[in-house]
Every structure is written in structure tokens, then in C-alpha cells.
Coordinates of C-alpha atoms and ligand atoms in Angstrom, one line a residue:
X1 CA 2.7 11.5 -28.9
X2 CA 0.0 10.9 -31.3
X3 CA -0.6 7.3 -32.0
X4 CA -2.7 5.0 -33.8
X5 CA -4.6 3.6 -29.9
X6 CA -6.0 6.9 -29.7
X7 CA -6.4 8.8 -32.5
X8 CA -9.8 8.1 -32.6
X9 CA -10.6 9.8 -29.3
X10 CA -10.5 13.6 -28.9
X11 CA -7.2 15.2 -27.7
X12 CA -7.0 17.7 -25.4
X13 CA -6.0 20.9 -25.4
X14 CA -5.0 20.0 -21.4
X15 CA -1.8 20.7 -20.6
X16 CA 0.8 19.7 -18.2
X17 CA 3.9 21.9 -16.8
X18 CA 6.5 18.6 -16.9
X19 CA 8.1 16.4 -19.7
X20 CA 7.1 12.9 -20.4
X21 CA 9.7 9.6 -20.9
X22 CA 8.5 6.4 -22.3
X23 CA 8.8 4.5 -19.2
X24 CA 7.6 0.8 -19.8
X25 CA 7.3 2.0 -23.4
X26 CA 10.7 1.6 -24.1
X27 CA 10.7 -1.9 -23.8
X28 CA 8.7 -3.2 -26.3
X29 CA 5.1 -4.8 -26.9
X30 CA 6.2 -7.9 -25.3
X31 CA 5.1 -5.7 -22.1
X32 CA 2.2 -3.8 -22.7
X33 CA -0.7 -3.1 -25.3
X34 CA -1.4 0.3 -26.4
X35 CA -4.7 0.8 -26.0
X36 CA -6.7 4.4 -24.8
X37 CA -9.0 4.5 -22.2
X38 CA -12.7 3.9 -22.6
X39 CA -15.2 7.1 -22.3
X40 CA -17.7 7.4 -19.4
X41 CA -20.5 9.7 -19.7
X42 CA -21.3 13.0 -17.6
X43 CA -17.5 13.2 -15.7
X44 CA -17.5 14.7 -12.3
X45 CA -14.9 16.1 -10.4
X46 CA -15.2 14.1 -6.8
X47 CA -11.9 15.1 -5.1
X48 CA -8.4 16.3 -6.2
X49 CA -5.5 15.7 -3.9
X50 CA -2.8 18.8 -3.9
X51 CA -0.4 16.9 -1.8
X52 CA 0.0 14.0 -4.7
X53 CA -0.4 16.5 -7.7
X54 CA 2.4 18.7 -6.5
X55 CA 4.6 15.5 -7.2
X56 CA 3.7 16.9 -11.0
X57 CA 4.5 20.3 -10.5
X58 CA 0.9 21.5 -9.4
X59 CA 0.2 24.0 -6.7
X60 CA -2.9 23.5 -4.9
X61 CA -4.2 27.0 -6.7
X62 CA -3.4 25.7 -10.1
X63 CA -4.7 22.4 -8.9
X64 CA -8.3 23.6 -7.3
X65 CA -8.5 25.9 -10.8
X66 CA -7.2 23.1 -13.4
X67 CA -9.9 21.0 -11.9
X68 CA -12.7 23.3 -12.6
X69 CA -11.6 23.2 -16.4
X70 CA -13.6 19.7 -18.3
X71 CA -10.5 19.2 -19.7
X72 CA -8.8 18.2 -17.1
X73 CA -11.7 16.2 -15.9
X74 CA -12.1 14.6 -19.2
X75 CA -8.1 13.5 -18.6
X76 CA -8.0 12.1 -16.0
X77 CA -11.4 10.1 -16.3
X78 CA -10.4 8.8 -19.4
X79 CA -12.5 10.4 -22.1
X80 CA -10.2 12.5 -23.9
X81 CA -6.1 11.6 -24.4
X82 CA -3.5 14.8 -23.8
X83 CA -1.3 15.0 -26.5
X84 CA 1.4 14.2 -23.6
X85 CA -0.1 10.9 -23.5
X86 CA 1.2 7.1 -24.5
X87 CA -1.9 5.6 -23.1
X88 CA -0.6 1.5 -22.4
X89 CA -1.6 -1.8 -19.9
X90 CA 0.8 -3.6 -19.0
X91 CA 0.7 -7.3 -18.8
X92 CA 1.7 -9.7 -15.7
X93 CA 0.7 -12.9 -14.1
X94 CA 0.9 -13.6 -10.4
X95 CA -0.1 -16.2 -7.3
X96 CA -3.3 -15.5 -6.0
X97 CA -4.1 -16.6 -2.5
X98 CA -1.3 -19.2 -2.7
X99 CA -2.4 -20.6 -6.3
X100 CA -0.7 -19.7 -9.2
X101 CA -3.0 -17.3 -11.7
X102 CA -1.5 -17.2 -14.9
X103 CA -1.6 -14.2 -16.9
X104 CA -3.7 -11.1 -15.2
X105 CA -2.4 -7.9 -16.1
X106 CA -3.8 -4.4 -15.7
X107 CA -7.6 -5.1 -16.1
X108 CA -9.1 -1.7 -15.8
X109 CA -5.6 0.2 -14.9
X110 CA -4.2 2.1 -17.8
X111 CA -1.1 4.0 -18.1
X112 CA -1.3 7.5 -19.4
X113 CA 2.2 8.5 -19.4
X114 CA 5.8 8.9 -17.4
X115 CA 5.9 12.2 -16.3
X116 CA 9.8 13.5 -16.1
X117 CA 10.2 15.1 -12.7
X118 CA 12.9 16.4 -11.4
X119 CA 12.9 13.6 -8.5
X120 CA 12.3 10.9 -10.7
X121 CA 10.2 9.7 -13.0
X122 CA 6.3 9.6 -11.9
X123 CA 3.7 6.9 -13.7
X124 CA 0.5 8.3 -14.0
X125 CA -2.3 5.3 -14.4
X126 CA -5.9 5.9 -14.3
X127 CA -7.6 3.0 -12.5
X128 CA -11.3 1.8 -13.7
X129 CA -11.2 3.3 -17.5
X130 CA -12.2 0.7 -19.5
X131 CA -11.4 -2.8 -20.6
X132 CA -8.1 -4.1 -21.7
X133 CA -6.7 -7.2 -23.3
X134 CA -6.1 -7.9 -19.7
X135 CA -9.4 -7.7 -18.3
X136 CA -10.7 -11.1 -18.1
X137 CA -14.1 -11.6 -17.8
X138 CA -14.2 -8.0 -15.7
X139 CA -15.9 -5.0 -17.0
X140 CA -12.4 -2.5 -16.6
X141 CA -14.6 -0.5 -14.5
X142 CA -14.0 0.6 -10.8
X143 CA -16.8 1.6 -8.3
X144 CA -16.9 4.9 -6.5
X145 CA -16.4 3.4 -3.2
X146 CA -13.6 1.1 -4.0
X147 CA -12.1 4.3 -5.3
X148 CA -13.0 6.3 -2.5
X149 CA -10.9 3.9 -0.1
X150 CA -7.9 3.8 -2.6
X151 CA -7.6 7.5 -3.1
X152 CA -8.1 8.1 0.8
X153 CA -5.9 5.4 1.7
X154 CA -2.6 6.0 -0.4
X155 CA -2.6 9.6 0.8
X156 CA -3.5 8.3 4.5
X157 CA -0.5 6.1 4.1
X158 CA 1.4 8.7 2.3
X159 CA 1.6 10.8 5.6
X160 CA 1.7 8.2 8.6
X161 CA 5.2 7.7 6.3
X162 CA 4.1 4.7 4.7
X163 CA 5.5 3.9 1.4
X164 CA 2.7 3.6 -1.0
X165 CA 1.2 4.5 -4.1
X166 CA -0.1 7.7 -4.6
X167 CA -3.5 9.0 -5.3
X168 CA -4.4 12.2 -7.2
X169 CA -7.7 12.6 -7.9
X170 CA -11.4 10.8 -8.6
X171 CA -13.5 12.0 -11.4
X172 CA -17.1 10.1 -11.0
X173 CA -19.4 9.2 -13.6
X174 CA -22.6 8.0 -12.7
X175 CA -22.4 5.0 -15.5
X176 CA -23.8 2.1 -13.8
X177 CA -21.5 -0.9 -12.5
X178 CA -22.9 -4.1 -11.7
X179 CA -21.1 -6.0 -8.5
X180 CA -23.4 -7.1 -5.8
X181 CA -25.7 -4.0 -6.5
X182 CA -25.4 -2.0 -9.2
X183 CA -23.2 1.1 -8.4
X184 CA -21.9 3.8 -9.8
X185 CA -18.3 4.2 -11.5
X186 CA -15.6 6.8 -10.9
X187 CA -11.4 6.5 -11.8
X188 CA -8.6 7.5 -9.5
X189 CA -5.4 8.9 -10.9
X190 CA -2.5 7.3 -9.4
X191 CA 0.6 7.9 -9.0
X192 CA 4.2 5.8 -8.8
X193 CA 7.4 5.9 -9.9
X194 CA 6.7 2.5 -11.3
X195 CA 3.8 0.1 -10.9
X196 CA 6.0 -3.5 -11.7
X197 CA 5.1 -6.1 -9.8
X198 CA 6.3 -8.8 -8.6
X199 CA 4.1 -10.2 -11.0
X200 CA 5.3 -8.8 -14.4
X201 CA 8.5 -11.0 -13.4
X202 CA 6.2 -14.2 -12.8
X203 CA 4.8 -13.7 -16.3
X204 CA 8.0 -13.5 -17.9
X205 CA 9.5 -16.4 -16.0
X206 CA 6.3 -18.4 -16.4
X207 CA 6.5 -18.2 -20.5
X208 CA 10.8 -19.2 -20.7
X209 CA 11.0 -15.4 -22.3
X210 CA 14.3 -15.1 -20.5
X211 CA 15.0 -11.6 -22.5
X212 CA 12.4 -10.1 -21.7
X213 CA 13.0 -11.2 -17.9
X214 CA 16.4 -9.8 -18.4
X215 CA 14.9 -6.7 -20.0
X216 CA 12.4 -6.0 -17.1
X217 CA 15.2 -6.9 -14.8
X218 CA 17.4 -4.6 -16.4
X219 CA 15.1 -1.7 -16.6
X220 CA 14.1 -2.1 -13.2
X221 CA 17.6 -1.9 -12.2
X222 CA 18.5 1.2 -14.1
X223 CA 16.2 3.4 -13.1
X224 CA 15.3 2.2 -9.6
X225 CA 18.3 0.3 -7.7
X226 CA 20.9 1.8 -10.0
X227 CA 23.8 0.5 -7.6
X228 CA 22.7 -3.2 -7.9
X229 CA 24.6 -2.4 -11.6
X230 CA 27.9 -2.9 -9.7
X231 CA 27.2 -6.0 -7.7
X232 CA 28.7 -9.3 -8.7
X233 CA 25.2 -10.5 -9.6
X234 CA 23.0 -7.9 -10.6
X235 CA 20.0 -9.7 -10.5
X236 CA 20.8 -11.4 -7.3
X237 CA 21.3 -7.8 -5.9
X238 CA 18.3 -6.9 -7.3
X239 CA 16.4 -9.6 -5.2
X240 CA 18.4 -8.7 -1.8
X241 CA 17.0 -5.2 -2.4
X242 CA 13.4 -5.7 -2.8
X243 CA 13.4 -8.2 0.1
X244 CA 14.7 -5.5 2.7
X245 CA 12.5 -2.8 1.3
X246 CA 9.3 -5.4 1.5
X247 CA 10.5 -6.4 5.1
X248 CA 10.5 -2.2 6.1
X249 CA 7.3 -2.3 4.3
X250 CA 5.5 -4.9 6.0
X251 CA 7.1 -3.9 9.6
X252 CA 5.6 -0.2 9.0
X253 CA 2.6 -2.1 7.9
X254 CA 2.5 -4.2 11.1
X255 CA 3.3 -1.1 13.6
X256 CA 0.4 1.2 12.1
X257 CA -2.4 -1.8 12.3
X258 CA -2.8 -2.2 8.4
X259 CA -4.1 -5.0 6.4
X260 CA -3.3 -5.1 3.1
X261 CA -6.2 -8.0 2.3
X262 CA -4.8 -9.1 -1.0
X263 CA -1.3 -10.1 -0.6
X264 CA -1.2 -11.8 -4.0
X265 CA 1.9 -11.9 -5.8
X266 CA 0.5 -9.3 -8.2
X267 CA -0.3 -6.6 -5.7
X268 CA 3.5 -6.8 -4.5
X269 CA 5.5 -3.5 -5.7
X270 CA 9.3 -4.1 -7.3
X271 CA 9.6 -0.6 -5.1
X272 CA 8.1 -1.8 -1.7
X273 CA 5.6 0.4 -2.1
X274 CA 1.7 -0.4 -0.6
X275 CA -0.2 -1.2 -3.9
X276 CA -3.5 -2.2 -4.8
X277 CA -6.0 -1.0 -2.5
X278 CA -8.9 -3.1 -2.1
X279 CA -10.3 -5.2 1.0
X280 CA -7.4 -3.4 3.3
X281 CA -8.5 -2.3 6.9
X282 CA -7.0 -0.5 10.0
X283 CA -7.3 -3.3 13.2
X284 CA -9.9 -1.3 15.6
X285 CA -10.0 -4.2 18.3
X286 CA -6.6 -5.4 18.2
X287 CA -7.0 -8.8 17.2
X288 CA -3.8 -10.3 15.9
X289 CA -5.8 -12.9 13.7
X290 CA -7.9 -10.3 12.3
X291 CA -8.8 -11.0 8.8
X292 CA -10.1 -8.0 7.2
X293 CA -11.0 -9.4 3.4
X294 CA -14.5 -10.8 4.1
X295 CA -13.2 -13.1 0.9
X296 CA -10.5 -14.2 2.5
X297 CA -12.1 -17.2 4.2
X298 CA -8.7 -19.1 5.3
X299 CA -7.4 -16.1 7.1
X300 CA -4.2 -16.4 4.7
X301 CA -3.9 -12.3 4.5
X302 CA -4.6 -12.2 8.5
X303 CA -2.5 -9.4 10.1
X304 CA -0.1 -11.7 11.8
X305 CA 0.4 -13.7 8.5
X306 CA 1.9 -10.7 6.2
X307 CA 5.3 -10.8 7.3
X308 CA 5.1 -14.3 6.4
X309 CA 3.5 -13.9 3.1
X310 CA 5.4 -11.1 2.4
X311 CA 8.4 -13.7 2.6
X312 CA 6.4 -16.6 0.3
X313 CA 6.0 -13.7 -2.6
X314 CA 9.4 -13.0 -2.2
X315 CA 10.2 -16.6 -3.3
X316 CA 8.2 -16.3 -6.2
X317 CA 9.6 -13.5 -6.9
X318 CA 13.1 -15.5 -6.7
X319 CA 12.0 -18.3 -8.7
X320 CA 11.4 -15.8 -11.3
X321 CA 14.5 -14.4 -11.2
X322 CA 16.7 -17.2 -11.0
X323 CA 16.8 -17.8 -15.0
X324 CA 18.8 -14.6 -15.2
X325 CA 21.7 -16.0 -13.5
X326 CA 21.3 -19.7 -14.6
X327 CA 24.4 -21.0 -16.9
X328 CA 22.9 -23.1 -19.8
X329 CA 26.4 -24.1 -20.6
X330 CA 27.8 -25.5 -17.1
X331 CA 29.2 -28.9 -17.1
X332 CA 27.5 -30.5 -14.1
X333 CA 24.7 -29.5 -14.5
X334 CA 22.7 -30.5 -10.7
X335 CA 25.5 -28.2 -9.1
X336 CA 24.9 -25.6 -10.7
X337 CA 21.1 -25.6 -10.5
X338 CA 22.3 -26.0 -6.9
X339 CA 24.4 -23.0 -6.6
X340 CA 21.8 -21.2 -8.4
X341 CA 19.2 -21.7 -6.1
X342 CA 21.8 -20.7 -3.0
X343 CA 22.2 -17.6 -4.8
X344 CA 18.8 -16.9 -4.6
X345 CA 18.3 -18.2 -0.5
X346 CA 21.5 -15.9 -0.2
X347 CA 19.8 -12.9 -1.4
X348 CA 16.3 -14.0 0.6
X349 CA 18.4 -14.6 3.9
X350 CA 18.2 -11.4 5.1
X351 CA 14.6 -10.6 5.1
X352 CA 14.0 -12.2 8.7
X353 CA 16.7 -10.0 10.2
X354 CA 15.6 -6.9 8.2
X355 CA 12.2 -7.4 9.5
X356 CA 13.4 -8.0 12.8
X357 CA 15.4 -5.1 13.0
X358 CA 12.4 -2.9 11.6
X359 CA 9.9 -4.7 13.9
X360 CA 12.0 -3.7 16.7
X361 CA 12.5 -0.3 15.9
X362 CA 9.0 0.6 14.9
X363 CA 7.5 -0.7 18.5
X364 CA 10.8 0.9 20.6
X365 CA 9.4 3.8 19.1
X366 CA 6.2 3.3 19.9
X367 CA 6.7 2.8 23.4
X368 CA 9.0 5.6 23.6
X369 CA 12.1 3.3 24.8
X370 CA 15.4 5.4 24.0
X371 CA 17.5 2.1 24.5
X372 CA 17.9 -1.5 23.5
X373 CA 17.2 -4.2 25.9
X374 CA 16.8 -8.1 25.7
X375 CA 13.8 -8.2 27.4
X376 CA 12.1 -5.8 24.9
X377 CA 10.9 -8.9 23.0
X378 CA 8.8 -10.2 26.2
X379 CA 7.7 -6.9 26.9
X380 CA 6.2 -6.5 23.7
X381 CA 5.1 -10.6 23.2
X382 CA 3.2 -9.7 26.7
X383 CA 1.5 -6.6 25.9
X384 CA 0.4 -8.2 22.3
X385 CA -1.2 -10.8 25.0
X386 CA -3.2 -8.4 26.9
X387 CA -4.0 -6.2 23.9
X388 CA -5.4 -9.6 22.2
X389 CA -7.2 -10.5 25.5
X390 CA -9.4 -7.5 25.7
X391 CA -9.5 -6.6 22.5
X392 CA -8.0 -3.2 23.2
X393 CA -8.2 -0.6 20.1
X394 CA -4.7 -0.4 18.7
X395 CA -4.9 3.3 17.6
X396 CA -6.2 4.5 20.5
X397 CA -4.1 2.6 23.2
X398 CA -0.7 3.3 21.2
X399 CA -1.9 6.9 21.3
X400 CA -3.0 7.4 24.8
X401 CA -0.1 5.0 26.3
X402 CA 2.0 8.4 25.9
X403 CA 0.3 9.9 28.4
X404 CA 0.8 7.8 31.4
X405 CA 3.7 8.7 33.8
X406 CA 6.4 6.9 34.5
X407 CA 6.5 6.5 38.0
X408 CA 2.6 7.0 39.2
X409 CA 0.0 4.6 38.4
X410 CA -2.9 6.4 39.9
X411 CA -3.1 8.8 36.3
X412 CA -3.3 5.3 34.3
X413 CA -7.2 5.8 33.8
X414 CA -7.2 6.8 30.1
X415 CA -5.5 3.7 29.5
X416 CA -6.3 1.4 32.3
X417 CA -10.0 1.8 31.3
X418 CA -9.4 0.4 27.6
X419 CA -8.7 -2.8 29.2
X420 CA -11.8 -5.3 30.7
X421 CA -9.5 -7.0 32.6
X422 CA -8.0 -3.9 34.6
X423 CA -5.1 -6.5 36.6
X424 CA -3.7 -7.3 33.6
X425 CA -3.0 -4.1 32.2
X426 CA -2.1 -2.9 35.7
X427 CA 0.5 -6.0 35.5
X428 CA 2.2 -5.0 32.3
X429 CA 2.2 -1.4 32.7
X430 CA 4.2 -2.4 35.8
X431 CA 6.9 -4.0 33.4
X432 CA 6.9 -1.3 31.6
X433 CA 7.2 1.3 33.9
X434 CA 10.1 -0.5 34.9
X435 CA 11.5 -0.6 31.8
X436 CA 11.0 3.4 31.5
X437 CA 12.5 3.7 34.9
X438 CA 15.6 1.9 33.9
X439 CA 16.2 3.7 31.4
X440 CA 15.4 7.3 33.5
X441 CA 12.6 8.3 30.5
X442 CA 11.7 11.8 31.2
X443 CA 8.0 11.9 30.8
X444 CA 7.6 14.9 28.5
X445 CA 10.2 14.1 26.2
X446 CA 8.8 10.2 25.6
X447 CA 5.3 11.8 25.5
X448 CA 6.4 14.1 22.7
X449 CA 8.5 11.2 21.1
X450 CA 5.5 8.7 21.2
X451 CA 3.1 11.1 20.0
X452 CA 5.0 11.7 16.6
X453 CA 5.0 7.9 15.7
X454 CA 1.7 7.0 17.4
X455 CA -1.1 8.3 14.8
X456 CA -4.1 9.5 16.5
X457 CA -6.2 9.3 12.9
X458 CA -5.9 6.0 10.6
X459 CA -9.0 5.1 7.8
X460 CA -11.0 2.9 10.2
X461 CA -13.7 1.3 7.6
X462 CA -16.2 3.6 9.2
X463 CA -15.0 7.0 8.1
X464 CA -14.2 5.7 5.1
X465 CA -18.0 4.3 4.7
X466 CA -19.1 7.6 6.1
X467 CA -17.6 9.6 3.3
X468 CA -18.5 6.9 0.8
X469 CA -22.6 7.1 1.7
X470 CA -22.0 10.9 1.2
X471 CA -20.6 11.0 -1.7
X472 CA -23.4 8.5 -3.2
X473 CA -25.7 11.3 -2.3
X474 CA -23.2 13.8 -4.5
X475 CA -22.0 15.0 -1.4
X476 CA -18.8 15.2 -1.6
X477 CA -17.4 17.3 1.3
X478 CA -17.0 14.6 3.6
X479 CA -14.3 12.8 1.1
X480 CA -12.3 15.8 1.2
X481 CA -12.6 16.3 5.0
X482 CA -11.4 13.0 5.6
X483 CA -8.5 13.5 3.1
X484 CA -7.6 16.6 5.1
X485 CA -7.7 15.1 8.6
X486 CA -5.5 12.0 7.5
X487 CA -3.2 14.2 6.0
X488 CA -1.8 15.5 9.8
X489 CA -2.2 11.9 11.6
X490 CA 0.0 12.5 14.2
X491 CA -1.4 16.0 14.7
X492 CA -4.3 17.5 17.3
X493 CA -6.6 18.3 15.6
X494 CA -9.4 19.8 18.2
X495 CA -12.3 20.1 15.3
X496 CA -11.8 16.4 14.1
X497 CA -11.9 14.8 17.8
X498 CA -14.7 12.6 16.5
X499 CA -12.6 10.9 13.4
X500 CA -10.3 9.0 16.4
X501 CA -13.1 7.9 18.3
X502 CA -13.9 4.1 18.9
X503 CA -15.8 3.0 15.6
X504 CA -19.6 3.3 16.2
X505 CA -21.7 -0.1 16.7
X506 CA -23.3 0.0 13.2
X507 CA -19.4 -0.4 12.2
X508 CA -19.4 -4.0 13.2
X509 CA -21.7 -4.9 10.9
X510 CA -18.9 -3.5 7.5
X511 CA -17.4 -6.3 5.3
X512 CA -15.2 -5.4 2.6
X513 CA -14.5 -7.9 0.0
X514 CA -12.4 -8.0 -3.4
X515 CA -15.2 -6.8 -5.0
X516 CA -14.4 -3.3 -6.2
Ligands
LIG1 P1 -7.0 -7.2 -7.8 O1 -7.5 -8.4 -7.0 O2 -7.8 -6.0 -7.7 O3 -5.6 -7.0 -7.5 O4 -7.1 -7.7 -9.3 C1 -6.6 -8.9 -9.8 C2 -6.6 -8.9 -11.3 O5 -8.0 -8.7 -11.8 C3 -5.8 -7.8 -12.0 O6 -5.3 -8.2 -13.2 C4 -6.9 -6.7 -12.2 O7 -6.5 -5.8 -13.3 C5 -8.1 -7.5 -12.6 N1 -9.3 -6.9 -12.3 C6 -9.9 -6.6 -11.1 N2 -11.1 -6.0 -11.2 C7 -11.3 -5.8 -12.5 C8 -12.3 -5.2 -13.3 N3 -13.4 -4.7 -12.7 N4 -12.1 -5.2 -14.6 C9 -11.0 -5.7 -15.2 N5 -10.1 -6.3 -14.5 C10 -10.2 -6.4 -13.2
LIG2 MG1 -4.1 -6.0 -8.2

């Protein structure tokens, strides 16, 4: 799909074994700028990911062997354009931290083409190749250990079930970036089967463009809720759809112990899928304040905040919407404004119970209860308490609570001892035991049960830093270790015992930040 963008770099004979759509293309340069990506020097192949680029039709063989071939490292870093390619960046606006932006767009993200699978169609955007229209006063340029975090990360999330993003490969260059210290730069394919936010609605809205609203709306519709079509009010049933799938999303979120860091407006997925990357952390300690964006300095992003937040975006998001099912023409005018705006708190409504619902399921699950029971919530309110009090590491209490029997508290030591103050856990685990009791839980069955939803392996900041001082070094094993291990989180895995330890003291000591 030769174009005028990116004639001027050199195509590739790098091929692909799927079809391409237009995607966002279709609707017009109101959305996007064609532009092709910007060359970095001396491309490197730092780590491919089989389990994302089978969603194009790879197999690992053909994967490990394309990536020995510079032309598929020169595709995927940005330095030479497949004739498969309609190389775009899109443009959107957004909230950040609470304050409206204005127009952001993709900055250093660029679109190389929709790739027709059979599933569905598949975006594939490299992230860090080069400056946009939309770049601001950035450089377009991503560092090598922000895209070491995003490339494990999306995969991590990818198989604790997580809807997310997905992350294909990073091809390094050793092109210096300036952020605090000057770094090095590297590009991660991703992968989605649409990366609209619920930003690229805000910018719409924002500017009165009410068809291009509707066109996005549309489009969105059409491809990705397809039976909204026959709802009274598309657009309305549009809104009721992303608001359950955001509350699943942040519930799942919530179970597994992730921050997300940058709940801005712009790094909320149309699909409910995790997005954006950047200052995100596992909770180690669990601390239900825990703020994990060392920019974040009001603790707006804190853990216990996102279902909240997730909530406030999701009125932005209706506020945008809400010209597409305005009547210019009505007679009394303040009613219908009013019965607009119910439309829109109609479709919101259900996000508390949704969450609710998902909230509840996730931690039944987690604590291996078979049944429902109203004092399920104080069960759980009380062992959030006690976890908070001693600071208890999520991962590993949710992992070795499995373990302890139902109706003999002298085996509790695995757990017992994660707990400074021993009486209180000895008081809860009496609840709960007499919760399991109630509902005659057979021991190896919940064990079994708990282990499969109970990850033993998350990216605590610390592996992830591992593999990132590594690969600074040009060692890149440990990246690809790491990607392996996370891959089976809810798995044994004997040879990686040390990955699901407690985080090392020299841990304490990690911020992460926006700056990537
Ligand atoms: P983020 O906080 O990473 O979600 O980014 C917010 C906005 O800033 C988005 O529009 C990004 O594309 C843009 N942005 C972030 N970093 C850079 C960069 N290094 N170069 C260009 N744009 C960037
Ligand atoms: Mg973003």
C-alpha cells in the first residue's frame, strides 16, 4: 500500500502470512496523519514473544527464524516500511490526572497496519519510532526499560487472564535518549484489536465535530460491539458496554494486585483492555493506599482508587458521547438536555453492580469458597484489615492461603508466619475456617481450585529491574527468562522458585515514574 508518507524510506522485502484492512484508515484524516516511522541506527533484536506473534499467524519456529532476518528487525523497529504497511497516528485528547489535556495523540506510537485474522482484526503499532504531529514537546522515542516493563507486562497480564494489550517484540537501538540520564532507545510491537481510547472520543466531543464522533462511534460499534447496532440507542448501548467491561477490568485488576499508575482518560481502552504501560506495579506489601507512580504525588491512581477512577473516566467518556443522542430540534429544550443526560447515568448505572458482582467473584475464588454467603463481605473487609496491618505480601499470602486445612490450625505456619501480629491472623483464619467448614470444603479440591486463580509469579518491579540492568549490559537472557516464567503464573515451576520470592531489600529503594 505504497503511499506518499513513506515512499521515501526503503520497503521491505518482509513479508507477512495475513491480509491487511484499513482499520482507522477508513475513516478519514480527521483521525489520524499518515506519517512513517523514524529510522534508528544499529537495530537489535532484544526479545520476540511467540505467544503474541502467533495472533499473526507465526509459529514460534518461523518466529525465532524471521527474527534472525534484518528485515524483520528493520520492521518492526521502524526503519524500513513492508509493502503491507499504512504506517498512521492517530489523534486524541484526554484528562490527565483529573485535569483536562487537550489534544495528545499518539506521540511516539505509530500504526503500521490492521492485520486481517481470522479472529478479528489485529492493530499492529510500534511504540517509540519517532516523532509525530502528536508528540508535543517529546522526542517520539521510548527507553529500553520502559519497554522492557511494557513488553513483559502485557504478556504477564495476557496469561494471569487479564485483558490487555499485547506485546510482540523489542528491537533495541542503542541511539541515545535523554530522560533523567541519558538511555538507550528500543520499540515494542504491540498488539490490539483496536487501540481507541477513551480519549479519541474526548477529542471529538471537545472540538463540536459531532460526525466524526458519530463516525468513531459508529466504527467502534461495527467492528467491536456489533449487537449495540440493534439497541434503541446505539450509542447509549455502546456506553453500557464499555462500563461493564471496564468494571471486569478493574475487578481482575484489583484481585491480581495491579496498579495501572496512569489512569488518565487517554490510557482507557474502548475494549477494556489494560493499555499504556508505564509507572504500573504489582502491590508486594499489601498496602491498600499504595501508590505506585512515584509522580503521582496525590495518590489519585492509588490501588484502592481505580475502581473509582475507572467510574470518573467513564463519565468523560459519557459526556463525550452524549452529542450523539442530543436532539437539536426538541421543543423544550432543558428536558431534553435532561433526558439526555439520564440516558447517559442509565447506561453508567450499572458499573457499581458489575463491579460488585466481579469483585465478589474474583475474591470467592480466591479464597476457594464454592458458595455465596452474606457475610462474605466482612470476611473479606476483615482480612483486607489484617493484610493492611502487617503489611502481608499479596502474592504470596493468596498463594500459600491454599495450603492451610480446613479444620487444623497447627499446619498454619506458612501463612501464620507472614503475619507480625500472629493473633490476628490466628483470629481471621478462625472466621474463615468457619466459613470453609460451613460450606464442607474438601481441602484438596479448594487447594487445587485456589491454586489456579492464585498466581504464584506476578512482575514485582524487581524482576523486572533485574532483567532491565541485564539487558543494559546486552544481556538479554534474563528478559526472555522472565517472559517465559510469567507466561505459566499459576504453574510450579521448581527452577524459577526465586522469581516468587519476597522482593530483595535493595527493592525498596525502586521508583517508577511517567518518565519512559
Ligand atoms: P502517557 O503518559 O505515556 O500515556 O502519554 C501521554 C501522552 O504523551 C500521549 O499522547 C503520548 O503519546 C505522549 N508521549 C509520552 N511520551 C512521549 C514521547 N517520549 N514522545 C512523544 N510523545 C510522548
Ligand atoms: Mg498513554
Amino acid at each position: 500500500m505504497p503511499n506518499a508518507a513513506t515512499d521515501a524510506l526503503t520497503r521491505t522485502p518482509f513479508d507477512v502470512p495475513f491480509g491487511t484492512s484499513p482499520g482507522i484508515a477508513a475513516l478519514g484524516e480527521r483521525f489520524f496523519t499518515r506519517l512513517a516511522p523514524t529510522p534508528l541506527p544499529s537495530p537489535y533484536v532484544v526479545s520476540v514473544a511467540p505467544a503474541a506473534a502467533a495472533l499473526l499467524g507465526w509459529t514460534e519456529a518461523g518466529l525465532r527464524d524471521a527474527a534472525k532476518d534484518p528485515a524483520f528487525i528493520d520492521t518492526f523497529i521502524g526503519n524500513a516500511v513492508p509493502d503491507w504497511a499504512d504506517p498512521l497516528a492517530t489523534v486524541y485528547s484526554g484528562h490527565q490526572f483529573g485535569v483536562w489535556a487537550g489534544q495528545l495523540g499518539d506521540g511516539r506510537a505509530i500504526r503500521l497496519a490492521e492485520a486481517r485474522m481470522p479472529d478479528g482484526p489485529w492493530e499492529i503499532q510500534l511504540k517509540g519510532a519517532g516523532l509525530t504531529p502528536y508528540s508535543r514537546m517529546a522526542d517520539g522515542r521510548a527507553v529500553l526499560r520502559s519497554s522492557i516493563r511494557e513488553y513483559l507486562c502485557s504478556e504477564a497480564m495476557y496469561s494471569l487472564g487479564v485483558p490487555t494489550t499485547r506485546a510482540m517484540s523489542i528491537i533495541g537501538s542503542d541511539a541515545p535518549v535523554r530522560r533523567e540520564s541519558i538511555e538507550t532507545s528500543a520499540v515494542v510491537t504491540r498488539l490490539a484489536p483496536s487501540f481507541i481510547r477513551f480519549g479519541h472520543f474526548e477529542h471529538f466531543a471537545a472540538r463540536e465535530d459531532h460526525a466524526s464522533l458519530r463516525a468513531l462511534a459508529d466504527f467502534v460499534i461495527d467492528n467491536f460491539y456489533p449487537a449495540c447496532r440493534d439497541a434503541a440507542n446505539p450509542y447509549q448501548a455502546l456506553l453500557r458496554e464499555v462500563s461493564l467491561l471496564t468494571a471486569d477490568l478493574v475487578a481482575h485488576w484489583q484481585a491480581i494486585g495491579f496498579c495501572h499508575g496512569v489512569m488518565n482518560t487517554d490510557n482507557m481502552s474502548i475494549l477494556g483492555l489494560t493499555i499504556d504501560y508505564g509507572p504500573f506495579g504489582f502491590l508486594d506489601a499489601f498496602d491498600g493506599n499504595h501508590i505506585c507512580n512515584h509522580s503521582d504525588q496525590q495518590g489519585r491512581y492509588a490501588y484502592s482508587q481505580q475502581p473509582q477512577i475507572a467510574f470518573w473516566n467513564l463519565h468523560c467518556l459519557a459526556q463525550a458521547l452524549l452529542p450523539l443522542w442530543r436532539d437539536a430540534e426538541a421543543t423544550d429544550p432543558e428536558a431534553e438536555k435532561e433526558a439526555a443526560v439520564a440516558a447517559a447515568r442509565e447506561a453508567l448505572d450499572p458499573f457499581r453492580d458489575r463491579y460488585a458482582a466481579a469483585f465478589f467473584r474474583h475474591y470467592r475464588a480466591k479464597l476457594g469458597l464454592r458458595s455465596e454467603h452474606d457475610q462474605d463481605e466482612a470476611l473479606m473487609t476483615n482480612l483486607f484489615r489484617v493484610l493492611h496491618a502487617n503489611r502481608v505480601d499479596y502474592t504470596i499470602f493468596w498463594r500459600s492461603l491454599g495450603r492451610i486445612s480446613s479444620h487444623d490450625a497447627s499446619q498454619d505456619a506458612p501463612v501464620r508466619d507472614l503475619f507480625l501480629d500472629r493473633a490476628a491472623w490466628d483470629a481471621w483464619a478462625a472466621e474463615y475456617r468457619a466459613r470453609l467448614q460451613a460450606e464442607q470444603s474438601d481441602d484438596a479440591a479448594r487447594a487445587a481450585a485456589m491454586l489456579a486463580v492464585n498466581p504464584k509469579y506476578v512482575l514485582r518491579n524487581h524482576l523486572a529491574e533485574t532483567a532491565i540492568r541485564a539487558a543494559r549490559e546486552k544481556d538479554f537472557s534474563e528478559v526472555d527468562r522472565l517472559l517465559a516464567v510469567l507466561s505459566k503464573p499459576f504453574d510450579e515451576q521448581p527452577e524459577a522458585e526465586h522469581y516468587a520470592a519476597l522482593p530483595p531489600d535493595w527493592a525498596s529503594g525502586l521508583e517508577v515514574s511517567c518518565s519512559s
